[in-house]
Amino acid sequence: MGKMGKPLLLLFAFLASSYCNSVPAINMAVVDVREDRPVGEFAFQIEASDPDGDPLTYGITGTYSSHFEVNRETGEVTMKSMLDRETKDLLNIEVVVNDGVHADVTKTVYIAVLDANDNAPVFQNLPYSEEVPENEPVGSTLFTANAIDRDSGMASIVTYKIDHVAPNEGTSLFSISETSGIVVLEGTLSFTDKSPFYQIQVIASDGGGPLNDQENVVQSSSTFAFITVKDMPNLDPQFLNLPNLAAIDENSAVDTSIFTVRARDPDTGVNDQILYSIESTNAPDLFQIDDVTGQISIKTVFDREKLLDIDAVVILQIKASETNLNVDGIIASTVVELQISIGDLNDNGPEFYECEGETESCTQKNSFIGQVDEHSSAGLSVNELNIRVRDPDQGQNSRFNLRLEGPDKDAFAVSPSTGVGESFVQVIIKDPSAVDYEKNTVMSVQIIAEDASADFTSTASVIININDVNDNFPEFEEDAYEFSVDEHCDDGTVVGIITATDEDALDEGKLTYKLMPENMREFFDVLPESGTIFVKNGQLLDREGTNSYSPTLQAIDSDGKIGTTVVMINILDINDQTPEMNREVYEAYVQENQMLELTIQARDGDDPGTPNSKIQYHIDDSPFSSNFTIDKDTGLLKNSGLLDREAIDLAPDGVIELVVIASDMGTPSLSSTAKVTINIGDENDNSPRYLDPAPYEFKVKESERGIWVGSLRAHDADQSDFNNRIFFSITDGSFGSFILFSEAISGGYRGNITVDPAVELDYESERKTYDLMVEASDLGQQKVKTTVKVIVVDVNDTPPEFPSDMVLNVKENSTLSMPLGTIKGKDVDTEHFLEYELDSTECQCNGSRGPCPEEWFKVELNGEVITNTIYVIDYEKCDKVFLNAKVVDVLTEKRSDSTEGVVTINIVDINDNAPEFVVLQDFYVVVIEKVEVGSSVGRVYATDRDTGENKKTKFEVTKVDFVGSEGSSSESLFLYADSADQEDADGRFSAHIRSQKAMDNNKRGKFIVQVKAFNPDDLSSTSVVELLTVDSSYRVSLRFSASVSEVNENLPHIRAILISATKATVEFFNVFSETVTRSEETTVLEAYFVFPNGTALNYDAVTSILNSEEVYKEYGAQLTQLGFTGISTTVTESTEVKAEVFIMIGLMAALAIVLVVTTTSLVCIRRNYKRKLKAAKAMNSAASVVIKNQKTGPVVPGTNKYTKEGANPVLNMNIDTATDLGFDEDGSSADRESLDSLDYSIDMTMTEKDTMPMMVIQEEEEEDERSESPYIEPLGAALAQREKRRSADSPGLTFANPSIDTTDL
């Protein structure tokens, strides 16, 4: 046996033990997993059992296995990526179970993805934008909101609601069906009166369902619908400037513009053109209107005076019409009134008219006749005249003037002398003496009427007939008589006697007298017969009230004619009036040191110019009367000398009161008094003076804002508050640190010095004393200055200072308790005592700052920073520590007693960590023929937690072992580590494992490479890299209709597609051109498809996978786009040595089978006995079936049922169908082999032997037979295995590496 003896013995033992072992069973078909199961959570449990109780390992494969991750030991499956029921609701995976003895048992398990309410409704057919006419009927459907929820059940049922309408006034205008999503108009729209645009927010909600940890979650989404209101022609035109008033003068020219009418279509969205017309008027054909512009102009020239019947106001009914039909099918229009007032021109003169009757029918006339009595009184009008003057113009244009002309114009006058429009005219007597019948019985005048503003004149002649009458009146000799009488005289006192004469003889002695007016008779009266005038009531006569009376004395004749004269009665004065002061109280103001002049006035009601009314003045005696004088005649009051306010008693506050007496010179003398109040104004003629002796010195504590320092007092002798008010101010020396407030006190003012509330005095500063210059001044700028010294007293009020930017360095792993450094604070106060405290610590760990995991340092009261020996300082945990400490002044009196600061401690790294390997790939696949000198066959990565030079990592290959079909062996160190000098972006050092030679093509298995990683201090760690080998027989050629450069460019994309399709690791071997003609360029891509367990896909397997319907649907189009055309085999050179090796392996395998069968037969003789009985029964059944049915083909493989001669006597018997061995009835040369031998002759080519050097015979699956007995006949098993192999459509899909099993991996 040589070198292969030991492996063969192990193989024999393995086959012997597995021959009697049962295959595990997978006891599940369908599982439920809800789609919202989070990543990492439990999904389901693989349920499998093994009758032998062998420990099972679990796995899953298949397209959808990427969603799950299985625990190989327990079979617990957890979520690796989220599911989506809406994408696929039923998944299938291949569950793989292995008992460590038999090959993998697989079963398709279906995963029903249960729904979770993870989808919100999605609106369809967006956007919802509708244009709706404003006259759309209520109840109309505007649009339908449609949303689809991809969930199932209640979670897929969508309901709708309107959440918001903008503007808010539109909320009541719209409604939505909760189930159908139909949006209905609920109110009337109006483009003009309401909004022309609405935005409706519609919310779609599902019926709710489970999601994550909640039993019922309702998902919703919203969208906006936009409703644009379309304006419709449903409103009548609207005038913008009507109704209105206009004016135009008469006689204006044709086409003169008067007024422009403006109207608009209130349907602003339609904005129809407006046409204008005159619907009606009270004065036709005077005006016209432009139908487009609306301009109204004169059509014909007109005269205002012809329009007086309508008050010269023309009313136009203006009509505005739209040009197009409205919603009712008619032309919309509006009629509004315009009043045009006709302005007057002065184009008419005055004319005379005679009017008669109640209706006053007037006729134009130029001659009139009247009559009047002679000597009629002036002002009386001539009778029987009915004259009117009219000027038809208006206003000032109708004003006219009247005057008289003619021979008798001086005897008469015309009334009125002027008029406006129309006036009744009278001729009145102007000179009664000229109207004398004895001189003229007929008189005549002409009335001239002239237009006041134009050259228009008319004349009317008036004939006046004079009537003869009794015209003599009583006459007095004098027109006026004058008498005098004392006031308050006795009743009956005769004033005087007056008589009259009358030329008429009939009136002689018949005259009577009467005093007029009647109210005069209250004071005086006359005797009717004699004309004697007397005082009727003397007490009513008061000269001061009325100094004269002028009654009229009438003389009346027998015919009642009256003659008159005026009686002047003067009332004589007596001294009965007391002088009256013009004011009861006189007030005057005089500034001290100045002169006063005040005039006191009184009046006397007695007769002026007489002693009774003459007044003289003097001052009544009083305390201050000597200080003043008064002129006795004029009443001018003056001070006799300058007044000093401060010399006057302070009690009356500068006020002097005098009494002035006014007396008349009558007999007896009468007098009255007046009070004179004189205010002596204070003049600022005194300076302030300090009440306290200098010098002034105050002490004040530092750091007290607004603290009182001291006070100064001062007094001003002026008496008024204005002049004696004192203001204190600091004029120098304060430096902005003090404020001085003034306040009134008894006897003067006080100035309070305080520290400015915004300032704190600081003893520690350079200024410890202040020399203040304080000034006291009144409002008159009278000033006095003094010096105040302020001394600052020290207070412990300044917080101590923490040293800034204090940095310490300490090496990691330090355990010394000696101080690392001392915090040294400062305090400028004169008395202080500093202590130090640690508030908290922060650490910079992994680049981020936060709380420290351990307290590595302490701060002593004296400020020393020491290490905490109970912990070990580790740079790899944290590289920097921040001590948040504070310095405290225990003697602080006020303010903060401490200041915080940070001490930064840099942890210095030492080389105390070995490199750590980082596994990025479990194994590397090595294509043997690709390995050359210097080729990279793998790569290792490592990190070092140290920093700088300490973390630089090198690699070294220390050991190489090979594990193959013949076992494990040590190899020479033909591999070496090519270390990189710099770390990558993730902080990892790496090295390529390179070969120093080409690999041996006979190496089939894996290399176990031990690699050491070490840093500059030779701290190291080791790791193992597995290199799986694969040979050229599994090389697959992929053909592309593309150039080599195009294929090379698309290699990453091609690799990704092939990995996804085959689930294998893809290694590209070579890319070369196979172009035959220029028109068809073909590129061949050679690749290997390797699995992590060491198996690989051959040509047939790759072809089968890529041609499967599922893979083609998902990846076929992508490969086609990249130019993929097909797969071809790769021709490899076979050497005789290789063929001989495989022949030897085949013979050894056959010998092993014989030995196993023989050994098993000896051990299981009882079971063999039962097998023979079953075989005998089977032959009997077969024989009977053959005779009865005469079917062609052998019943039992290896027999000929047609010829009895030479038949196997044992097997030529009837076969019970119940004991049918299940052999396939397909005839072949192999099936006719003899069954007498128990050897297993495998009919295979050398290629098959190369592909399958060692095949484990699998038991035929006969569940019914196995239920009766666990025993399986070796021959039946072998034939069943052979028939399985023969019935396959293609060769085996995988390469079995005998040196590696799943347990090793």
Short mmCIF file of N, CA and C in Angstrom, two decimals, residues 721-830:
data_model
loop_
_atom_site.label_atom_id
_atom_site.label_comp_id
_atom_site.label_asym_id
_atom_site.label_seq_id
_atom_site.Cartn_x
_atom_site.Cartn_y
_atom_site.Cartn_z
N ASP A 721 -36.71 128.90 46.36
CA ASP A 721 -36.19 127.54 46.14
C ASP A 721 -35.36 127.48 44.88
N PHE A 722 -35.71 128.28 43.91
CA PHE A 722 -34.99 128.25 42.64
C PHE A 722 -33.57 128.76 42.82
N ASN A 723 -33.43 129.84 43.58
CA ASN A 723 -32.11 130.45 43.71
C ASN A 723 -31.28 129.85 44.82
N ASN A 724 -31.95 129.27 45.83
CA ASN A 724 -31.14 128.72 46.92
C ASN A 724 -30.97 127.20 46.78
N ARG A 725 -31.41 126.65 45.65
CA ARG A 725 -31.23 125.21 45.42
C ARG A 725 -29.77 124.97 45.05
N ILE A 726 -29.15 124.03 45.72
CA ILE A 726 -27.73 123.77 45.56
C ILE A 726 -27.54 122.41 44.89
N PHE A 727 -26.65 122.37 43.93
CA PHE A 727 -26.30 121.14 43.25
C PHE A 727 -24.83 120.85 43.49
N PHE A 728 -24.57 119.63 43.93
CA PHE A 728 -23.20 119.21 44.17
C PHE A 728 -22.73 118.39 42.97
N SER A 729 -21.48 118.52 42.61
CA SER A 729 -20.91 117.74 41.52
C SER A 729 -19.44 117.55 41.78
N ILE A 730 -18.95 116.40 41.24
CA ILE A 730 -17.53 116.11 41.33
C ILE A 730 -16.90 116.56 40.03
N THR A 731 -16.04 117.53 40.10
CA THR A 731 -15.46 118.09 38.88
C THR A 731 -14.14 117.46 38.52
N ASP A 732 -13.49 116.79 39.47
CA ASP A 732 -12.19 116.21 39.15
C ASP A 732 -11.84 115.17 40.19
N GLY A 733 -11.03 114.19 39.78
CA GLY A 733 -10.49 113.21 40.73
C GLY A 733 -11.33 111.97 40.90
N SER A 734 -12.49 111.89 40.27
CA SER A 734 -13.36 110.73 40.47
C SER A 734 -12.95 109.56 39.61
N PHE A 735 -12.46 109.85 38.41
CA PHE A 735 -12.11 108.80 37.45
C PHE A 735 -13.28 107.88 37.17
N GLY A 736 -14.49 108.43 37.22
CA GLY A 736 -15.69 107.65 36.90
C GLY A 736 -16.10 106.68 37.96
N SER A 737 -15.56 106.79 39.19
CA SER A 737 -15.84 105.80 40.22
C SER A 737 -16.87 106.26 41.24
N PHE A 738 -17.21 107.55 41.28
CA PHE A 738 -18.10 108.05 42.32
C PHE A 738 -19.23 108.85 41.70
N ILE A 739 -20.33 108.87 42.44
CA ILE A 739 -21.50 109.65 42.06
C ILE A 739 -21.89 110.50 43.26
N LEU A 740 -22.30 111.76 43.00
CA LEU A 740 -22.68 112.66 44.07
C LEU A 740 -24.12 113.08 43.86
N PHE A 741 -25.00 112.73 44.83
CA PHE A 741 -26.42 113.06 44.76
C PHE A 741 -26.72 114.21 45.72
N SER A 742 -27.54 115.17 45.28
CA SER A 742 -27.94 116.29 46.11
C SER A 742 -29.33 116.03 46.68
N GLU A 743 -29.53 116.46 47.97
CA GLU A 743 -30.85 116.36 48.57
C GLU A 743 -31.04 117.52 49.54
N ALA A 744 -32.31 117.94 49.62
CA ALA A 744 -32.64 119.06 50.50
C ALA A 744 -32.71 118.57 51.95
N ILE A 745 -32.16 119.39 52.86
CA ILE A 745 -32.25 119.13 54.30
C ILE A 745 -32.66 120.42 54.99
N SER A 746 -32.95 120.30 56.25
CA SER A 746 -33.30 121.49 57.02
C SER A 746 -32.10 122.42 57.08
N GLY A 747 -32.30 123.65 56.59
CA GLY A 747 -31.25 124.64 56.64
C GLY A 747 -30.32 124.62 55.44
N GLY A 748 -30.60 123.83 54.42
CA GLY A 748 -29.73 123.84 53.25
C GLY A 748 -29.86 122.56 52.44
N TYR A 749 -28.74 122.14 51.83
CA TYR A 749 -28.71 120.95 50.98
C TYR A 749 -27.52 120.09 51.38
N ARG A 750 -27.65 118.79 51.08
CA ARG A 750 -26.59 117.86 51.41
C ARG A 750 -26.19 117.12 50.14
N GLY A 751 -24.88 116.94 49.97
CA GLY A 751 -24.36 116.17 48.84
C GLY A 751 -23.83 114.85 49.32
N ASN A 752 -24.47 113.73 48.86
CA ASN A 752 -24.09 112.39 49.30
C ASN A 752 -23.19 111.76 48.24
N ILE A 753 -21.99 111.42 48.66
CA ILE A 753 -21.03 110.79 47.75
C ILE A 753 -21.18 109.27 47.89
N THR A 754 -21.40 108.58 46.77
CA THR A 754 -21.51 107.12 46.75
C THR A 754 -20.63 106.58 45.63
N VAL A 755 -20.30 105.31 45.78
CA VAL A 755 -19.58 104.62 44.70
C VAL A 755 -20.57 104.37 43.56
N ASP A 756 -20.12 104.56 42.35
CA ASP A 756 -20.96 104.31 41.18
C ASP A 756 -21.45 102.87 41.22
N PRO A 757 -22.81 102.63 41.10
CA PRO A 757 -23.32 101.24 41.15
C PRO A 757 -22.74 100.35 40.07
N ALA A 758 -22.22 100.93 39.02
CA ALA A 758 -21.63 100.12 37.95
C ALA A 758 -20.14 99.89 38.16
N VAL A 759 -19.60 100.42 39.28
CA VAL A 759 -18.16 100.34 39.49
C VAL A 759 -17.89 99.69 40.83
N GLU A 760 -16.87 98.89 40.86
CA GLU A 760 -16.38 98.33 42.12
C GLU A 760 -14.95 98.85 42.33
N LEU A 761 -14.74 99.49 43.46
CA LEU A 761 -13.39 99.94 43.78
C LEU A 761 -12.50 98.73 44.04
N ASP A 762 -11.31 98.81 43.58
CA ASP A 762 -10.41 97.67 43.70
C ASP A 762 -9.13 98.13 44.42
N TYR A 763 -8.99 97.62 45.62
CA TYR A 763 -7.81 97.98 46.39
C TYR A 763 -6.54 97.47 45.72
N GLU A 764 -6.71 96.37 45.00
CA GLU A 764 -5.54 95.77 44.38
C GLU A 764 -5.07 96.56 43.15
N SER A 765 -5.85 97.50 42.73
CA SER A 765 -5.42 98.32 41.59
C SER A 765 -4.41 99.36 42.07
N GLU A 766 -3.90 100.16 41.16
CA GLU A 766 -2.90 101.17 41.50
C GLU A 766 -3.50 102.32 42.31
N ARG A 767 -4.83 102.53 42.21
CA ARG A 767 -5.44 103.70 42.85
C ARG A 767 -6.08 103.27 44.17
N LYS A 768 -5.47 103.69 45.26
CA LYS A 768 -5.99 103.35 46.58
C LYS A 768 -6.58 104.57 47.28
N THR A 769 -6.32 105.77 46.80
CA THR A 769 -6.93 106.98 47.34
C THR A 769 -7.40 107.85 46.18
N TYR A 770 -8.43 108.66 46.46
CA TYR A 770 -8.98 109.57 45.46
C TYR A 770 -9.07 110.96 46.08
N ASP A 771 -8.64 111.99 45.38
CA ASP A 771 -8.80 113.38 45.80
C ASP A 771 -9.87 114.01 44.91
N LEU A 772 -11.05 114.12 45.48
CA LEU A 772 -12.19 114.59 44.72
C LEU A 772 -12.32 116.09 44.86
N MET A 773 -12.50 116.78 43.76
CA MET A 773 -12.83 118.20 43.77
C MET A 773 -14.34 118.31 43.66
N VAL A 774 -14.99 118.76 44.78
CA VAL A 774 -16.45 118.83 44.85
C VAL A 774 -16.87 120.28 44.71
N GLU A 775 -17.84 120.51 43.90
CA GLU A 775 -18.33 121.88 43.64
C GLU A 775 -19.79 121.96 44.03
N ALA A 776 -20.13 123.04 44.82
CA ALA A 776 -21.52 123.33 45.16
C ALA A 776 -21.93 124.57 44.38
N SER A 777 -23.00 124.50 43.60
CA SER A 777 -23.43 125.63 42.78
C SER A 777 -24.93 125.72 42.81
N ASP A 778 -25.41 127.00 42.70
CA ASP A 778 -26.85 127.17 42.57
C ASP A 778 -27.17 127.33 41.09
N LEU A 779 -28.46 127.59 40.80
CA LEU A 779 -28.87 127.67 39.40
C LEU A 779 -28.33 128.91 38.72
N GLY A 780 -27.92 129.88 39.51
CA GLY A 780 -27.34 131.08 38.92
C GLY A 780 -25.85 130.96 38.71
N GLN A 781 -25.34 129.71 38.83
CA GLN A 781 -23.92 129.42 38.62
C GLN A 781 -23.02 130.14 39.64
N GLN A 782 -23.60 130.38 40.83
CA GLN A 782 -22.77 130.83 41.95
C GLN A 782 -22.13 129.58 42.53
N LYS A 783 -20.82 129.49 42.58
CA LYS A 783 -20.14 128.24 42.89
C LYS A 783 -19.19 128.44 44.06
N VAL A 784 -18.95 127.29 44.77
CA VAL A 784 -17.93 127.22 45.79
C VAL A 784 -17.38 125.79 45.76
N LYS A 785 -16.06 125.62 45.87
CA LYS A 785 -15.43 124.32 45.72
C LYS A 785 -14.71 123.95 47.01
N THR A 786 -14.52 122.62 47.19
CA THR A 786 -13.75 122.08 48.30
C THR A 786 -13.17 120.75 47.86
N THR A 787 -12.22 120.23 48.63
CA THR A 787 -11.54 118.97 48.30
C THR A 787 -11.96 117.89 49.29
N VAL A 788 -12.26 116.69 48.74
CA VAL A 788 -12.66 115.55 49.57
C VAL A 788 -11.70 114.42 49.27
N LYS A 789 -11.10 113.86 50.31
CA LYS A 789 -10.19 112.73 50.14
C LYS A 789 -10.92 111.44 50.50
N VAL A 790 -10.88 110.44 49.57
CA VAL A 790 -11.53 109.14 49.77
C VAL A 790 -10.44 108.09 49.81
N ILE A 791 -10.40 107.31 50.89
CA ILE A 791 -9.40 106.26 51.08
C ILE A 791 -10.08 104.91 50.89
N VAL A 792 -9.54 104.03 49.98
CA VAL A 792 -10.10 102.71 49.70
C VAL A 792 -9.53 101.72 50.69
N VAL A 793 -10.42 100.98 51.37
CA VAL A 793 -10.02 99.99 52.36
C VAL A 793 -10.07 98.62 51.71
N ASP A 794 -9.02 97.82 51.91
CA ASP A 794 -8.93 96.50 51.25
C ASP A 794 -9.93 95.53 51.85
N VAL A 795 -10.54 94.69 50.95
CA VAL A 795 -11.46 93.62 51.32
C VAL A 795 -11.05 92.39 50.51
N ASN A 796 -11.09 91.23 51.12
CA ASN A 796 -10.75 90.00 50.40
C ASN A 796 -11.92 89.66 49.47
N ASP A 797 -11.87 90.20 48.29
CA ASP A 797 -13.00 90.07 47.37
C ASP A 797 -12.58 89.62 45.98
N THR A 798 -11.32 89.39 45.77
CA THR A 798 -10.87 89.01 44.43
C THR A 798 -10.69 87.50 44.38
N PRO A 799 -11.37 86.82 43.45
CA PRO A 799 -11.20 85.37 43.36
C PRO A 799 -9.76 85.04 43.01
N PRO A 800 -9.30 83.93 43.51
CA PRO A 800 -7.94 83.51 43.17
C PRO A 800 -7.84 83.17 41.68
N GLU A 801 -6.65 83.17 41.16
CA GLU A 801 -6.43 82.87 39.76
C GLU A 801 -5.90 81.44 39.61
N PHE A 802 -6.57 80.71 38.70
CA PHE A 802 -6.14 79.34 38.40
C PHE A 802 -5.14 79.42 37.26
N PRO A 803 -4.01 78.74 37.36
CA PRO A 803 -3.03 78.82 36.27
C PRO A 803 -3.63 78.32 34.97
N SER A 804 -3.36 79.03 33.90
CA SER A 804 -3.92 78.66 32.60
C SER A 804 -2.96 77.78 31.83
N ASP A 805 -3.56 76.95 30.97
CA ASP A 805 -2.79 76.08 30.06
C ASP A 805 -1.78 75.21 30.81
N MET A 806 -2.21 74.67 31.94
CA MET A 806 -1.32 73.80 32.69
C MET A 806 -1.37 72.40 32.09
N VAL A 807 -0.25 71.91 31.63
CA VAL A 807 -0.18 70.61 30.96
C VAL A 807 0.87 69.76 31.66
N LEU A 808 0.48 68.50 31.99
CA LEU A 808 1.39 67.54 32.59
C LEU A 808 1.49 66.33 31.69
N ASN A 809 2.59 65.61 31.76
CA ASN A 809 2.77 64.40 30.99
C ASN A 809 3.09 63.25 31.93
N VAL A 810 2.49 62.08 31.67
CA VAL A 810 2.75 60.91 32.49
C VAL A 810 2.68 59.68 31.58
N LYS A 811 3.62 58.78 31.79
CA LYS A 811 3.63 57.56 31.00
C LYS A 811 2.56 56.62 31.51
N GLU A 812 1.98 55.87 30.58
CA GLU A 812 0.97 54.90 30.99
C GLU A 812 1.63 53.82 31.87
N ASN A 813 0.78 53.15 32.63
CA ASN A 813 1.18 52.09 33.55
C ASN A 813 1.97 52.62 34.74
N SER A 814 2.07 53.95 34.90
CA SER A 814 2.79 54.51 36.04
C SER A 814 2.02 54.25 37.33
N THR A 815 2.75 53.85 38.39
CA THR A 815 2.12 53.58 39.69
C THR A 815 2.74 54.39 40.79
N LEU A 816 3.64 55.32 40.45
CA LEU A 816 4.30 56.12 41.47
C LEU A 816 3.31 57.08 42.10
N SER A 817 3.38 57.24 43.42
CA SER A 817 2.48 58.16 44.11
C SER A 817 3.08 59.55 44.27
N MET A 818 4.26 59.77 43.70
CA MET A 818 4.90 61.08 43.82
C MET A 818 4.14 62.08 42.96
N PRO A 819 4.20 63.37 43.31
CA PRO A 819 3.43 64.38 42.57
C PRO A 819 3.90 64.48 41.12
N LEU A 820 2.91 64.61 40.24
CA LEU A 820 3.22 64.86 38.83
C LEU A 820 3.51 66.33 38.61
N GLY A 821 2.94 67.18 39.43
CA GLY A 821 3.10 68.62 39.32
C GLY A 821 2.25 69.28 40.39
N THR A 822 2.41 70.56 40.54
CA THR A 822 1.67 71.30 41.56
C THR A 822 0.95 72.46 40.92
N ILE A 823 -0.34 72.57 41.23
CA ILE A 823 -1.14 73.69 40.76
C ILE A 823 -0.81 74.89 41.64
N LYS A 824 -0.36 75.97 41.05
CA LYS A 824 0.04 77.15 41.81
C LYS A 824 -0.85 78.32 41.40
N GLY A 825 -1.84 78.61 42.26
CA GLY A 825 -2.74 79.71 41.98
C GLY A 825 -2.19 81.02 42.53
N LYS A 826 -2.86 82.12 42.18
CA LYS A 826 -2.47 83.44 42.63
C LYS A 826 -3.67 84.15 43.23
N ASP A 827 -3.41 85.06 44.22
CA ASP A 827 -4.47 85.86 44.81
C ASP A 827 -3.87 87.23 45.13
N VAL A 828 -4.49 88.29 44.62
CA VAL A 828 -3.94 89.63 44.81
C VAL A 828 -4.39 90.27 46.11
N ASP A 829 -5.33 89.63 46.84
CA ASP A 829 -5.76 90.19 48.12
C ASP A 829 -4.60 90.14 49.11
N THR A 830 -4.60 91.09 50.07
CA THR A 830 -3.50 91.17 51.04
C THR A 830 -3.50 89.98 51.97
#
